[in-house]
Structure formats: C-alpha cells, structure tokens
PDB file of C-alpha atoms and ligand atoms in Angstrom:
ATOM      1  CA  UNK A 123    -206.846 -74.550 132.769  1.00  0.00           C
ATOM      2  CA  UNK A 124    -209.746 -74.991 135.207  1.00  0.00           C
ATOM      3  CA  UNK A 125    -213.146 -73.583 134.563  1.00  0.00           C
ATOM      4  CA  UNK A 126    -214.257 -70.335 135.984  1.00  0.00           C
ATOM      5  CA  UNK A 127    -216.968 -70.110 138.721  1.00  0.00           C
ATOM      6  CA  UNK A 128    -219.203 -68.446 136.032  1.00  0.00           C
ATOM      7  CA  UNK A 129    -218.675 -71.231 133.649  1.00  0.00           C
ATOM      8  CA  UNK A 130    -219.479 -73.795 136.268  1.00  0.00           C
ATOM      9  CA  UNK A 131    -222.697 -71.990 137.232  1.00  0.00           C
ATOM     10  CA  UNK A 132    -223.726 -71.637 133.652  1.00  0.00           C
ATOM     11  CA  UNK A 133    -222.886 -75.064 132.798  1.00  0.00           C
ATOM     12  CA  UNK A 134    -224.874 -76.412 135.811  1.00  0.00           C
ATOM     13  CA  UNK A 135    -227.961 -74.271 134.991  1.00  0.00           C
ATOM     14  CA  UNK A 136    -227.883 -74.985 131.284  1.00  0.00           C
ATOM     15  CA  UNK A 137    -227.611 -78.843 132.056  1.00  0.00           C
ATOM     16  CA  UNK A 138    -230.477 -78.611 134.325  1.00  0.00           C
ATOM     17  CA  UNK A 139    -232.624 -76.715 131.709  1.00  0.00           C
ATOM     18  CA  UNK A 140    -232.908 -73.729 133.867  1.00  0.00           C
ATOM     19  CA  UNK A 141    -231.792 -71.286 131.221  1.00  0.00           C
ATOM     20  CA  UNK A 142    -233.978 -70.665 128.300  1.00  0.00           C
ATOM     21  CA  UNK A 143    -232.278 -70.680 124.996  1.00  0.00           C
ATOM     22  CA  UNK A 144    -233.311 -67.764 122.575  1.00  0.00           C
ATOM     23  CA  UNK A 145    -235.958 -69.428 120.569  1.00  0.00           C
ATOM     24  CA  UNK A 146    -236.755 -68.718 116.887  1.00  0.00           C
ATOM     25  CA  UNK A 147    -239.233 -71.361 116.541  1.00  0.00           C
ATOM     26  CA  UNK A 148    -242.149 -70.336 114.508  1.00  0.00           C
ATOM     27  CA  UNK A 149    -245.583 -70.981 115.064  1.00  0.00           C
ATOM     28  CA  UNK A 150    -247.457 -73.500 113.150  1.00  0.00           C
ATOM     29  CA  UNK A 151    -250.079 -72.440 110.686  1.00  0.00           C
ATOM     30  CA  UNK A 152    -253.576 -73.280 111.683  1.00  0.00           C
ATOM     31  CA  UNK A 153    -256.384 -73.767 109.007  1.00  0.00           C
ATOM     32  CA  UNK A 154    -258.323 -71.232 110.876  1.00  0.00           C
ATOM     33  CA  UNK A 155    -256.015 -68.510 110.321  1.00  0.00           C
ATOM     34  CA  UNK A 156    -257.060 -65.964 107.781  1.00  0.00           C
ATOM     35  CA  UNK A 157    -254.093 -66.525 105.312  1.00  0.00           C
ATOM     36  CA  UNK A 158    -254.676 -70.251 105.497  1.00  0.00           C
ATOM     37  CA  UNK A 159    -258.206 -69.955 104.660  1.00  0.00           C
ATOM     38  CA  UNK A 160    -257.690 -67.735 101.706  1.00  0.00           C
ATOM     39  CA  UNK A 161    -255.610 -70.566 100.082  1.00  0.00           C
ATOM     40  CA  UNK A 162    -257.539 -73.464 101.573  1.00  0.00           C
ATOM     41  CA  UNK A 163    -254.683 -74.528 103.670  1.00  0.00           C
ATOM     42  CA  UNK A 164    -255.407 -77.648 105.941  1.00  0.00           C
ATOM     43  CA  UNK A 165    -253.077 -79.636 108.318  1.00  0.00           C
ATOM     44  CA  UNK A 166    -254.255 -82.869 106.806  1.00  0.00           C
ATOM     45  CA  UNK A 167    -254.351 -82.912 103.023  1.00  0.00           C
ATOM     46  CA  UNK A 168    -257.253 -85.446 102.881  1.00  0.00           C
ATOM     47  CA  UNK A 169    -259.222 -82.728 104.545  1.00  0.00           C
ATOM     48  CA  UNK A 170    -258.840 -80.445 101.512  1.00  0.00           C
ATOM     49  CA  UNK A 171    -261.983 -78.914 100.264  1.00  0.00           C
ATOM     50  CA  UNK A 172    -262.365 -80.755  97.003  1.00  0.00           C
ATOM     51  CA  UNK A 173    -265.329 -78.871  96.043  1.00  0.00           C
ATOM     52  CA  UNK A 174    -263.680 -75.372  96.354  1.00  0.00           C
ATOM     53  CA  UNK A 175    -260.261 -76.622  94.896  1.00  0.00           C
ATOM     54  CA  UNK A 176    -260.896 -79.557  92.241  1.00  0.00           C
ATOM     55  CA  UNK A 177    -257.227 -79.457  91.354  1.00  0.00           C
ATOM     56  CA  UNK A 178    -256.548 -81.418  94.530  1.00  0.00           C
ATOM     57  CA  UNK A 179    -255.188 -84.859  93.937  1.00  0.00           C
ATOM     58  CA  UNK A 180    -254.838 -87.518  96.366  1.00  0.00           C
ATOM     59  CA  UNK A 181    -251.036 -87.823  97.420  1.00  0.00           C
ATOM     60  CA  UNK A 182    -250.468 -84.172  97.343  1.00  0.00           C
ATOM     61  CA  UNK A 183    -249.178 -82.697 100.658  1.00  0.00           C
ATOM     62  CA  UNK A 184    -246.772 -80.018 101.759  1.00  0.00           C
ATOM     63  CA  UNK A 185    -244.077 -82.456 102.257  1.00  0.00           C
ATOM     64  CA  UNK A 186    -243.851 -83.297  98.511  1.00  0.00           C
ATOM     65  CA  UNK A 187    -244.571 -79.623  97.372  1.00  0.00           C
ATOM     66  CA  UNK A 188    -241.848 -77.666  95.586  1.00  0.00           C
ATOM     67  CA  UNK A 189    -242.470 -74.688  98.088  1.00  0.00           C
ATOM     68  CA  UNK A 190    -241.885 -76.786 101.315  1.00  0.00           C
ATOM     69  CA  UNK A 191    -238.544 -75.665 102.664  1.00  0.00           C
ATOM     70  CA  UNK A 192    -238.109 -78.758 105.071  1.00  0.00           C
ATOM     71  CA  UNK A 193    -236.123 -81.838 104.663  1.00  0.00           C
ATOM     72  CA  UNK A 194    -237.690 -85.173 103.751  1.00  0.00           C
ATOM     73  CA  UNK A 195    -239.386 -86.455 106.706  1.00  0.00           C
ATOM     74  CA  UNK A 196    -239.595 -83.375 108.547  1.00  0.00           C
ATOM     75  CA  UNK A 197    -242.985 -82.871 110.225  1.00  0.00           C
ATOM     76  CA  UNK A 198    -243.278 -79.193 109.774  1.00  0.00           C
ATOM     77  CA  UNK A 199    -241.337 -76.618 107.840  1.00  0.00           C
ATOM     78  CA  UNK A 200    -241.488 -73.043 106.412  1.00  0.00           C
ATOM     79  CA  UNK A 201    -243.392 -72.367 103.237  1.00  0.00           C
ATOM     80  CA  UNK A 202    -242.627 -68.876 101.428  1.00  0.00           C
ATOM     81  CA  UNK A 203    -246.351 -68.356 101.057  1.00  0.00           C
ATOM     82  CA  UNK A 204    -247.019 -68.161 104.809  1.00  0.00           C
ATOM     83  CA  UNK A 205    -244.171 -66.009 106.061  1.00  0.00           C
ATOM     84  CA  UNK A 206    -243.305 -66.384 109.725  1.00  0.00           C
ATOM     85  CA  UNK A 207    -245.142 -69.617 110.152  1.00  0.00           C
ATOM     86  CA  UNK A 208    -244.557 -73.315 109.407  1.00  0.00           C
ATOM     87  CA  UNK A 209    -246.938 -75.651 107.667  1.00  0.00           C
ATOM     88  CA  UNK A 210    -247.288 -79.435 108.387  1.00  0.00           C
ATOM     89  CA  UNK A 211    -245.773 -81.931 105.965  1.00  0.00           C
ATOM     90  CA  UNK A 212    -249.144 -83.424 106.099  1.00  0.00           C
ATOM     91  CA  UNK A 213    -250.937 -80.427 104.971  1.00  0.00           C
ATOM     92  CA  UNK A 214    -252.113 -79.018 101.743  1.00  0.00           C
ATOM     93  CA  UNK A 215    -253.153 -75.700 100.078  1.00  0.00           C
ATOM     94  CA  UNK A 216    -254.251 -74.531  96.664  1.00  0.00           C
ATOM     95  CA  UNK A 217    -250.914 -73.436  95.663  1.00  0.00           C
ATOM     96  CA  UNK A 218    -249.398 -76.902  95.886  1.00  0.00           C
ATOM     97  CA  UNK A 219    -246.801 -77.405  93.069  1.00  0.00           C
ATOM     98  CA  UNK A 220    -245.154 -80.639  92.065  1.00  0.00           C
ATOM     99  CA  UNK A 221    -241.329 -80.553  93.120  1.00  0.00           C
ATOM    100  CA  UNK A 222    -238.524 -81.493  90.791  1.00  0.00           C
ATOM    101  CA  UNK A 223    -238.052 -84.736  93.200  1.00  0.00           C
ATOM    102  CA  UNK A 224    -241.113 -86.283  91.891  1.00  0.00           C
TER     103      UNK A 224
HETATM  104 FE1  SF4 B 409    -247.988 -76.645 101.723  1.00  0.00          FE
HETATM  105 FE2  SF4 B 409    -246.970 -76.164  99.267  1.00  0.00          FE
HETATM  106 FE3  SF4 B 409    -249.222 -74.916  99.974  1.00  0.00          FE
HETATM  107 FE4  SF4 B 409    -246.955 -74.317 101.068  1.00  0.00          FE
HETATM  108  S1  SF4 B 409    -247.587 -74.042  98.828  1.00  0.00           S
HETATM  109  S2  SF4 B 409    -248.913 -74.572 102.179  1.00  0.00           S
HETATM  110  S3  SF4 B 409    -245.884 -76.149 101.052  1.00  0.00           S
HETATM  111  S4  SF4 B 409    -248.993 -77.090  99.583  1.00  0.00           S
END
C-alpha cells in the first residue's frame, strides 16, 4: 500500500522540522521566582544561603534529593514542591531530603 499524498506531505514537513510538536515542556524554576525565594532555592547548590539555611550540607543537591522526580543524570526534572516547573539537578532548596538511594 503506497502512502497517501497527505502522509507524504506531513512526513516531509515533520522531517524538515516545519511542524511544531505539541510541547508540554515545563519552564525551569529560577531562584528569583517568589516560590523559589521562599524556600531558598538556587540553581547551584553551592550558592545556598548558608546563613539563612544552616542545615545545608555540601553534597546536597536536587539530583540526590528524595523529591527529585528525574532519572539519575537528568539535568532537570519536576519537584512536587514547585508544581509546573522543573528544578535543576544541581540546585538545592531548604526542603532537601535524603533519598533512599543514599
Ligand atoms: Fe530540589 Fe529537593 Fe528542594 Fe525539590 S525539594 S527543589 S528536589 S532540594
């Protein structure tokens, strides 16, 4: 069965990147966002405000937090604390919690 004209046109456009696929990509949380500031989120854990959050320990970051919903090695992923936004694996916030895998 040969492809229809419609299939050929769509295939050509998709191959050329002319058709945008629906995107459900979330925006990445910024440390300047109000909800981030409330919890002291920073995209680089080493920049955590140690005076405000003395519980911070070197080595803690979103990527090894129990709340991080990404796979190991994933640069950013969802965190239930910040609905609709992703956090950087390298980030940190005051709700960091040790994951079972540690
Ligand atoms: Fe990162 Fe964990 Fe804070 Fe979420 S709860 S922002 S994964 S440190």
